[in-house]
mmCIF file with all atom_site columns, C-alpha atoms in Angstrom:
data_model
loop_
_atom_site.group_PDB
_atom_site.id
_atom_site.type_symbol
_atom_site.label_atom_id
_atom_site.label_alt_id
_atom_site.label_comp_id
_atom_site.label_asym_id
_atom_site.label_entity_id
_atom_site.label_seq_id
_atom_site.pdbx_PDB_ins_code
_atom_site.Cartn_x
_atom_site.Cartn_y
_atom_site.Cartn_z
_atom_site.occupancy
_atom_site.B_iso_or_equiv
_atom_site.pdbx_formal_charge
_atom_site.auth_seq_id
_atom_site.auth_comp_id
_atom_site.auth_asym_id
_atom_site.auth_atom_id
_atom_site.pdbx_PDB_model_num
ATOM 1   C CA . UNK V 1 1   ? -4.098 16.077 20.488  1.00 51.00 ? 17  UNK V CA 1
ATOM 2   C CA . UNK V 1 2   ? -3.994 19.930 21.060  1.00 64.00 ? 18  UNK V CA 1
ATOM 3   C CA . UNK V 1 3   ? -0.022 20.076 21.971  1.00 81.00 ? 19  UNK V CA 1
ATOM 4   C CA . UNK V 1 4   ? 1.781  22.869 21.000  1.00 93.00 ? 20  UNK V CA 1
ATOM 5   C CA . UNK V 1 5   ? 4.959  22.968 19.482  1.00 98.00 ? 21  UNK V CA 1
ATOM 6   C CA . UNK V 1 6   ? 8.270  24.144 21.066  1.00 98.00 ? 22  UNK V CA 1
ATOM 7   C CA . UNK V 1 7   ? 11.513 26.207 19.774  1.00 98.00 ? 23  UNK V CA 1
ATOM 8   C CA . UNK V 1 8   ? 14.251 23.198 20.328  1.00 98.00 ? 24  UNK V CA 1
ATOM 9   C CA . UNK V 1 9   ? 17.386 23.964 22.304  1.00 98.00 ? 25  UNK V CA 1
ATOM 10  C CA . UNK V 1 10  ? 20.770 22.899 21.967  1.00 98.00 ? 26  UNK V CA 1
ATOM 11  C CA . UNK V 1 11  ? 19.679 20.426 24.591  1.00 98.00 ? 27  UNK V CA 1
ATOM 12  C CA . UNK V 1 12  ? 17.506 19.251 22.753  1.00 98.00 ? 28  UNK V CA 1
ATOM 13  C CA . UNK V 1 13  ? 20.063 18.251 19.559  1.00 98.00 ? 29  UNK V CA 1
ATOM 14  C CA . UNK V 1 14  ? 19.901 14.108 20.340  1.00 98.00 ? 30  UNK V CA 1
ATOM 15  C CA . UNK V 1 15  ? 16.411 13.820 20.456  1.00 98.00 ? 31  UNK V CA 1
ATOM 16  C CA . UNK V 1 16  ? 16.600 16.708 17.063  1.00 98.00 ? 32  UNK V CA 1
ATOM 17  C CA . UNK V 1 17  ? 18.824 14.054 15.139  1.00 98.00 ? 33  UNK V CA 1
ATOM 18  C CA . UNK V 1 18  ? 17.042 10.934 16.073  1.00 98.00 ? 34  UNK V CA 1
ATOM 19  C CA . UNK V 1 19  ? 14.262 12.316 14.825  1.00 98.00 ? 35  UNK V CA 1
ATOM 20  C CA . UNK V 1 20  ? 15.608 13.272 11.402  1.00 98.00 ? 36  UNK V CA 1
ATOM 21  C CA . UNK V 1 21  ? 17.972 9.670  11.213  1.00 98.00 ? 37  UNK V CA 1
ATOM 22  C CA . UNK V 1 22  ? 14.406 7.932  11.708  1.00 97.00 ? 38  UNK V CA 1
ATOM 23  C CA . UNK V 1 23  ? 12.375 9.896  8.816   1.00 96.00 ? 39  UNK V CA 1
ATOM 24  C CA . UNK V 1 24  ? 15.285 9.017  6.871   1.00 96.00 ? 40  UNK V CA 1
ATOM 25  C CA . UNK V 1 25  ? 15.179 5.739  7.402   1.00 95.00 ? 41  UNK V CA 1
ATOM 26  C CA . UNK V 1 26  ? 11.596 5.785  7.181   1.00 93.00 ? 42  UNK V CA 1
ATOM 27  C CA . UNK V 1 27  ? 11.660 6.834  3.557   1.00 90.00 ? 43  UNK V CA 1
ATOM 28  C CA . UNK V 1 28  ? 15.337 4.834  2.726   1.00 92.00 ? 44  UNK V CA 1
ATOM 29  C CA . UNK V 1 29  ? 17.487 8.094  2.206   1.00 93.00 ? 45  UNK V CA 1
ATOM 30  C CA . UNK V 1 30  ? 20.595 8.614  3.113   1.00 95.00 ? 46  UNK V CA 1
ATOM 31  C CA . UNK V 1 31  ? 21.882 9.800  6.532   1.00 97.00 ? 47  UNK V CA 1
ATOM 32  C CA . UNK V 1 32  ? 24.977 10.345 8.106   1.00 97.00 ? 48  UNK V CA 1
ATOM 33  C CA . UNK V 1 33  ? 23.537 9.138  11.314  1.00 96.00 ? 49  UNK V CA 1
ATOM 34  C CA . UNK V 1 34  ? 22.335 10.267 14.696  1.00 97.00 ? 50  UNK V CA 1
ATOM 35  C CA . UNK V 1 35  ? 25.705 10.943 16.072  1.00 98.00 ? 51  UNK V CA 1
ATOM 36  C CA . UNK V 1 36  ? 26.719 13.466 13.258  1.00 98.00 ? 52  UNK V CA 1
ATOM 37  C CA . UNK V 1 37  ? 23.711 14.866 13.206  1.00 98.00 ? 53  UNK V CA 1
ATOM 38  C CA . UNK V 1 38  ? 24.031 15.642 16.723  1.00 98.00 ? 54  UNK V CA 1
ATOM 39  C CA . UNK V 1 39  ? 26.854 17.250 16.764  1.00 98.00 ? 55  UNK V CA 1
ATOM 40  C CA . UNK V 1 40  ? 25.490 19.388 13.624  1.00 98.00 ? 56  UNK V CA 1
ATOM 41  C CA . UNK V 1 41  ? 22.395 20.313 15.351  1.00 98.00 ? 57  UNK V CA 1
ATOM 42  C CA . UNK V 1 42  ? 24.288 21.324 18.478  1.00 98.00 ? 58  UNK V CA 1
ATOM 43  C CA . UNK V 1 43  ? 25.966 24.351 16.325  1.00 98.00 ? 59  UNK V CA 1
ATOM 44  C CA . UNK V 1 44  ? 22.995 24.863 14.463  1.00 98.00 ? 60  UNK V CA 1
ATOM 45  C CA . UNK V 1 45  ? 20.609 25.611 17.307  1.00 98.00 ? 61  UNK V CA 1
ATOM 46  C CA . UNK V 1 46  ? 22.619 27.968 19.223  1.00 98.00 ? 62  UNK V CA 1
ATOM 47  C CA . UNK V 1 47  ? 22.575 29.707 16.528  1.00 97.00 ? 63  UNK V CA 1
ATOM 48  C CA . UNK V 1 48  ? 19.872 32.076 14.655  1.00 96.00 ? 64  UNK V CA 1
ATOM 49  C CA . UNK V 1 49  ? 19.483 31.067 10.903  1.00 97.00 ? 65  UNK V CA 1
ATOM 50  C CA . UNK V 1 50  ? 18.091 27.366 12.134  1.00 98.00 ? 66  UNK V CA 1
ATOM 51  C CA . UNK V 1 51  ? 15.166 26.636 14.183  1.00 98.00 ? 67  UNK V CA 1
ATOM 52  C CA . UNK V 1 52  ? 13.629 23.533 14.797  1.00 98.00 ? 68  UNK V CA 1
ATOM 53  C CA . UNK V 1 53  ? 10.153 22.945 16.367  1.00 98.00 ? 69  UNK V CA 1
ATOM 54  C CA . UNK V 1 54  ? 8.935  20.044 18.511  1.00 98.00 ? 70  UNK V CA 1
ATOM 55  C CA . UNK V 1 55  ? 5.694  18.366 19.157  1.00 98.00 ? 71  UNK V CA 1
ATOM 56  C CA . UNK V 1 56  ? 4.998  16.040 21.628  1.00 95.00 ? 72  UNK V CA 1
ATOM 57  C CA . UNK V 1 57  ? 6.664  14.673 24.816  1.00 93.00 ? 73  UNK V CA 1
ATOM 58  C CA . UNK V 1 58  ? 8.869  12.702 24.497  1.00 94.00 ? 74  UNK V CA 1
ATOM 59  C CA . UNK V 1 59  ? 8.980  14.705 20.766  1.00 96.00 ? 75  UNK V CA 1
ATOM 60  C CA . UNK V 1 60  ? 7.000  12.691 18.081  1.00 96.00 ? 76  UNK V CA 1
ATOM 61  C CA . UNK V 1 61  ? 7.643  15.137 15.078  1.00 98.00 ? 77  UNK V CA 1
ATOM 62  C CA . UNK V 1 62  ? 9.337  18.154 14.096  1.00 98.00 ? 78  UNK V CA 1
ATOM 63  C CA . UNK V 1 63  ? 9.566  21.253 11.727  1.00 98.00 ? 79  UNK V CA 1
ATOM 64  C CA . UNK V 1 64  ? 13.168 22.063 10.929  1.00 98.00 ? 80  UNK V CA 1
ATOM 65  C CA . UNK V 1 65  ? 13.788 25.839 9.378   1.00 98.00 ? 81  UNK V CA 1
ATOM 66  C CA . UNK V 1 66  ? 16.604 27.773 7.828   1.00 98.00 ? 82  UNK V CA 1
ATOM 67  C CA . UNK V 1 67  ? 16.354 31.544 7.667   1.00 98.00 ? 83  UNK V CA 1
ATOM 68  C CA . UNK V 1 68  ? 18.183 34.026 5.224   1.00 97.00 ? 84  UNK V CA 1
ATOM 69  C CA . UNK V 1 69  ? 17.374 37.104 3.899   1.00 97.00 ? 85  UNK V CA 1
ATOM 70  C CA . UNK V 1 70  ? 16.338 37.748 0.473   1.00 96.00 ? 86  UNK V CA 1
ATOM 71  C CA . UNK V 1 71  ? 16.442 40.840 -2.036  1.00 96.00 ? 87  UNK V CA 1
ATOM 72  C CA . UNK V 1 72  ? 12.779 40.353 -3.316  1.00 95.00 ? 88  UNK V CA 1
ATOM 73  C CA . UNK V 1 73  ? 11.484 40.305 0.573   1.00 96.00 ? 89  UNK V CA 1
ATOM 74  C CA . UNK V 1 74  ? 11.994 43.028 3.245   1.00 94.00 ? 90  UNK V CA 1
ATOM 75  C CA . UNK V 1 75  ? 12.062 40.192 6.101   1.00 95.00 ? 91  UNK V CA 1
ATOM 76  C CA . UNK V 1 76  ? 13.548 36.926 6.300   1.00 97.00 ? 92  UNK V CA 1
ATOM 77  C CA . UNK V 1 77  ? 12.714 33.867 3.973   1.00 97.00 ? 93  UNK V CA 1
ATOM 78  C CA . UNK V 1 78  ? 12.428 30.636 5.229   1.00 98.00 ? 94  UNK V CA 1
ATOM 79  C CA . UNK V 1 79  ? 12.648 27.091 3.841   1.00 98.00 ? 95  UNK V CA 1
ATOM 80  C CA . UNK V 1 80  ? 11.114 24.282 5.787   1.00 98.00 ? 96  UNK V CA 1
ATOM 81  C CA . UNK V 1 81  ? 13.812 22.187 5.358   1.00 97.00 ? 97  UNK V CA 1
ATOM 82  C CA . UNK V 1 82  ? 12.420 18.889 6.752   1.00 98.00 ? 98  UNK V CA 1
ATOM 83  C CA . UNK V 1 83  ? 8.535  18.018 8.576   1.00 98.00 ? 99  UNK V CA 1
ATOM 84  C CA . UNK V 1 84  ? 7.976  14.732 10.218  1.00 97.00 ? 100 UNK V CA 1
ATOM 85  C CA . UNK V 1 85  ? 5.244  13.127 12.473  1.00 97.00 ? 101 UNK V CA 1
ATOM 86  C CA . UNK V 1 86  ? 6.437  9.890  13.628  1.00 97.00 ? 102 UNK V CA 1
ATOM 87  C CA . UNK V 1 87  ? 3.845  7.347  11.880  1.00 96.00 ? 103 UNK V CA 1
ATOM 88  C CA . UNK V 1 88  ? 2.178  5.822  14.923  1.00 96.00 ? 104 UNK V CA 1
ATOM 89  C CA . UNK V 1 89  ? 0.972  9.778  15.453  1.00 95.00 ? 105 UNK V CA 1
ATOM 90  C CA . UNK V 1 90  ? -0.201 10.912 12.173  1.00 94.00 ? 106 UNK V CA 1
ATOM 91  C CA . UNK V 1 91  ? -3.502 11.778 11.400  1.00 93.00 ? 107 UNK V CA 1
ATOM 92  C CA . UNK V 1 92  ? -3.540 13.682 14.933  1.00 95.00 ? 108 UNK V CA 1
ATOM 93  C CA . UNK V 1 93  ? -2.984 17.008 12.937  1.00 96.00 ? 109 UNK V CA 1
ATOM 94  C CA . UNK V 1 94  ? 0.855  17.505 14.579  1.00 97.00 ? 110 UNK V CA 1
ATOM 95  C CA . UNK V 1 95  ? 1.680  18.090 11.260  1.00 97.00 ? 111 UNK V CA 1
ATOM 96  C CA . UNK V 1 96  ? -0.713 20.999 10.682  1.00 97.00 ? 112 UNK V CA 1
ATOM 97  C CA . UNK V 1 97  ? 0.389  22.338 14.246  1.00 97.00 ? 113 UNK V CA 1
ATOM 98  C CA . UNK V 1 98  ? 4.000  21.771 13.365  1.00 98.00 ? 114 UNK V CA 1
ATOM 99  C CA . UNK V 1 99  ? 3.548  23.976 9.957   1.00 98.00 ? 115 UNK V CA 1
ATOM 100 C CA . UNK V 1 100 ? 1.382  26.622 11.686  1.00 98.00 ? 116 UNK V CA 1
ATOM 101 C CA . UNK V 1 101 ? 3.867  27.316 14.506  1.00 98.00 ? 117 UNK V CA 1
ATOM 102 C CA . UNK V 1 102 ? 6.691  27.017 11.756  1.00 98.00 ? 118 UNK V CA 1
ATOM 103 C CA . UNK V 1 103 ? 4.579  29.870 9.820   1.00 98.00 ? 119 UNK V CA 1
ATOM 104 C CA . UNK V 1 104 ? 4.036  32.113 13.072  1.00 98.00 ? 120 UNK V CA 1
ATOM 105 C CA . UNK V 1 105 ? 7.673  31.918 14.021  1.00 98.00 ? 121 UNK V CA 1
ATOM 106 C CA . UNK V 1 106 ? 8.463  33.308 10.707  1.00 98.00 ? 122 UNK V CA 1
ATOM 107 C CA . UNK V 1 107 ? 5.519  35.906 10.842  1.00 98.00 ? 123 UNK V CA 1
ATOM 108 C CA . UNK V 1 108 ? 7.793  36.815 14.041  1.00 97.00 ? 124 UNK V CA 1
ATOM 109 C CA . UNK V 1 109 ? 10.439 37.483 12.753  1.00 97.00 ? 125 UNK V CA 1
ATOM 110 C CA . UNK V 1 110 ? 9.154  39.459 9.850   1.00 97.00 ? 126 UNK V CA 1
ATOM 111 C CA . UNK V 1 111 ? 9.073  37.313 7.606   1.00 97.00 ? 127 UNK V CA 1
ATOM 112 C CA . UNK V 1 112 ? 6.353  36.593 4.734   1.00 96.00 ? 128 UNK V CA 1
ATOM 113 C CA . UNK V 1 113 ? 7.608  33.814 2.462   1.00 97.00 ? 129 UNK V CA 1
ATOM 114 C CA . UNK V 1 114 ? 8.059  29.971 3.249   1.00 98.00 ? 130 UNK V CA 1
ATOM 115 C CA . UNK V 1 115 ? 9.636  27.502 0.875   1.00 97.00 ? 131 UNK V CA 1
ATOM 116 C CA . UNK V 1 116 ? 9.168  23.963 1.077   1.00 97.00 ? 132 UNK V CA 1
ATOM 117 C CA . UNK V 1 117 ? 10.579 21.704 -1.194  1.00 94.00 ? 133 UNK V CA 1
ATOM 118 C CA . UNK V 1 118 ? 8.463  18.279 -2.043  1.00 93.00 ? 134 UNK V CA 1
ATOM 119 C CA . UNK V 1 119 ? 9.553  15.219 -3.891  1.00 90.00 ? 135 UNK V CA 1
ATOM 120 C CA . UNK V 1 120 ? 7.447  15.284 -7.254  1.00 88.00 ? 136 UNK V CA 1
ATOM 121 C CA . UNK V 1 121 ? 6.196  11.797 -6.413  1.00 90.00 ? 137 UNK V CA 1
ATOM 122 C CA . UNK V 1 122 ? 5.305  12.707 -2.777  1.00 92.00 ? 138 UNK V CA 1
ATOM 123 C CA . UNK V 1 123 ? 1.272  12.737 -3.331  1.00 94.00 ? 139 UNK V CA 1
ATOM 124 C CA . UNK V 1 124 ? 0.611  12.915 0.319   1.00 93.00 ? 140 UNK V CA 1
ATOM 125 C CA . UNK V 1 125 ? 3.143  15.649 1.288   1.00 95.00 ? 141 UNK V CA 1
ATOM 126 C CA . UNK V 1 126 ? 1.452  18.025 -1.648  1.00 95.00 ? 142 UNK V CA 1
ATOM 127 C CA . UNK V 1 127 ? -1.802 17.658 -1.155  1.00 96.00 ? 143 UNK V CA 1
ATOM 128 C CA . UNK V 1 128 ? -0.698 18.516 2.983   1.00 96.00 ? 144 UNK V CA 1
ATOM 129 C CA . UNK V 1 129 ? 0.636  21.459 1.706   1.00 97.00 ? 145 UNK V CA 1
ATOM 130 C CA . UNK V 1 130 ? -2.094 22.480 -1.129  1.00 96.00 ? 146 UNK V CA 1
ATOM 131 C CA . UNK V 1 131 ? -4.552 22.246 1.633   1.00 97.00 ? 147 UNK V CA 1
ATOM 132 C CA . UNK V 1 132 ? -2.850 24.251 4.136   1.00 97.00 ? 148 UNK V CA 1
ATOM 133 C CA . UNK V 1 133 ? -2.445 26.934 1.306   1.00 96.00 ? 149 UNK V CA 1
ATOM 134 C CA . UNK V 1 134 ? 1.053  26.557 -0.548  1.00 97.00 ? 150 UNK V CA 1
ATOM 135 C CA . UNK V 1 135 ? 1.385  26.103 -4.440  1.00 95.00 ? 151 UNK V CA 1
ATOM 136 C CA . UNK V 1 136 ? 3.790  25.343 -6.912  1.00 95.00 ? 152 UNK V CA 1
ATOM 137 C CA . UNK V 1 137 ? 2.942  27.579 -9.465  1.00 94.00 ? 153 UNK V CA 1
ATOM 138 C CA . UNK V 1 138 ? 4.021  31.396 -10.051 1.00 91.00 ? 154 UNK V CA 1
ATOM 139 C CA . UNK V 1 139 ? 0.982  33.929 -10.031 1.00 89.00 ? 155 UNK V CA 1
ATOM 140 C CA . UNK V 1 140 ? -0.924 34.136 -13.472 1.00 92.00 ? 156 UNK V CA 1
ATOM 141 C CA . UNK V 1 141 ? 0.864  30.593 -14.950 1.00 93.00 ? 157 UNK V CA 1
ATOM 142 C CA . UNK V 1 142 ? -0.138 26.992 -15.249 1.00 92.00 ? 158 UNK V CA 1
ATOM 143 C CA . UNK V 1 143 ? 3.447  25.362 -14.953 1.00 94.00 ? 159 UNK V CA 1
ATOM 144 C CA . UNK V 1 144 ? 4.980  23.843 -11.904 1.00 92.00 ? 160 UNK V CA 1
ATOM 145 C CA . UNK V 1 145 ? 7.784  25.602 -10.364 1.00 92.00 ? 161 UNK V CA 1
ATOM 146 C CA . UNK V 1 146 ? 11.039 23.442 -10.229 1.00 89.00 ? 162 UNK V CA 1
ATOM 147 C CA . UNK V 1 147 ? 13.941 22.863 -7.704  1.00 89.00 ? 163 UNK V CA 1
ATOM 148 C CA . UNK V 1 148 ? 17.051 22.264 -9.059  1.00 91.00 ? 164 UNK V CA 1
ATOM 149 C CA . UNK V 1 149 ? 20.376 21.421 -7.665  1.00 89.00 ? 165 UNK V CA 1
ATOM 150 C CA . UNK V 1 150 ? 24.076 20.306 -7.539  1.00 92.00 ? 166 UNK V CA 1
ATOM 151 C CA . UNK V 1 151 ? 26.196 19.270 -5.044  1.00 89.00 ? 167 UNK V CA 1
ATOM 152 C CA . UNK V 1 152 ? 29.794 20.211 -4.825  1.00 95.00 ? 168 UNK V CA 1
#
């Protein structure tokens, strides 16, 4: 499709959560809804440790990314917290777009290490990333790297 992705505004924060209440739908998580979302993007995005890219118009898909500095890294680290193509547009490389503009805008701002976490199960998602350059494994070893968490 050739369309390149844009930094979303706080104007932008409805169309944001939408997005984000539909993948989760889409994949039968858990969401707090559009509204609060909304109103959690609208912070977020005037703000400087989360940017969100969009793709399309109206937006089909976005790349949502928190930044935060790190003591192993002289620039900022980012996670791409969430990437999502709506499915009537996938396989129209948005996705690889979405991830490339996500890398540049941390190339930016000095940064030179994204995160992405992936559901173990999520075949699809890691071979996207595996082909686009991104492993799970530590330099010189064999064995997966592992997320953990805990909510409190």
């Amino acid at each position: 499709m050739g369309e390149r992705p844009r930094r979303a505004t706080t104007a932008d924060a409805a169309v944001v959560a939408q997005l984000l209440h539909d993948f989760n739908g889409e994949f039968s998580t858990p969401s707090p809804g559009a509204d609060v979302l909304r109103s959690r993007l609208t912070l977020l995005l005037a703000g400087e440790d989360v940017a969100v890219l969009l793709v399309g118009e109206p937006a089909s898909g976005l790349a949502v990314l928190s930044f935060r500095p790190n003591v192993w890294y002289e620039g900022p680290v980012a996670i791409l917290d969430e990437l999502y193509v709506r499915p009537d547009l996938r396989g129209r490389r948005l996705g690889s777009a979405l991830l490339e503009a996500a890398c540049d805008l941390l190339r930016d701002r000095g940064g030179t290490l994204m995160e992405i976490n992936v559901d173990g199960e999520d075949t699809g998602a890691r071979r996207f990333y595996e082909a686009r350059g991104f492993t799970n494994t530590e330099l010189n070893s064999t064995d997966p790297m592992l997320y953990y968490y805990r909510e409190l």
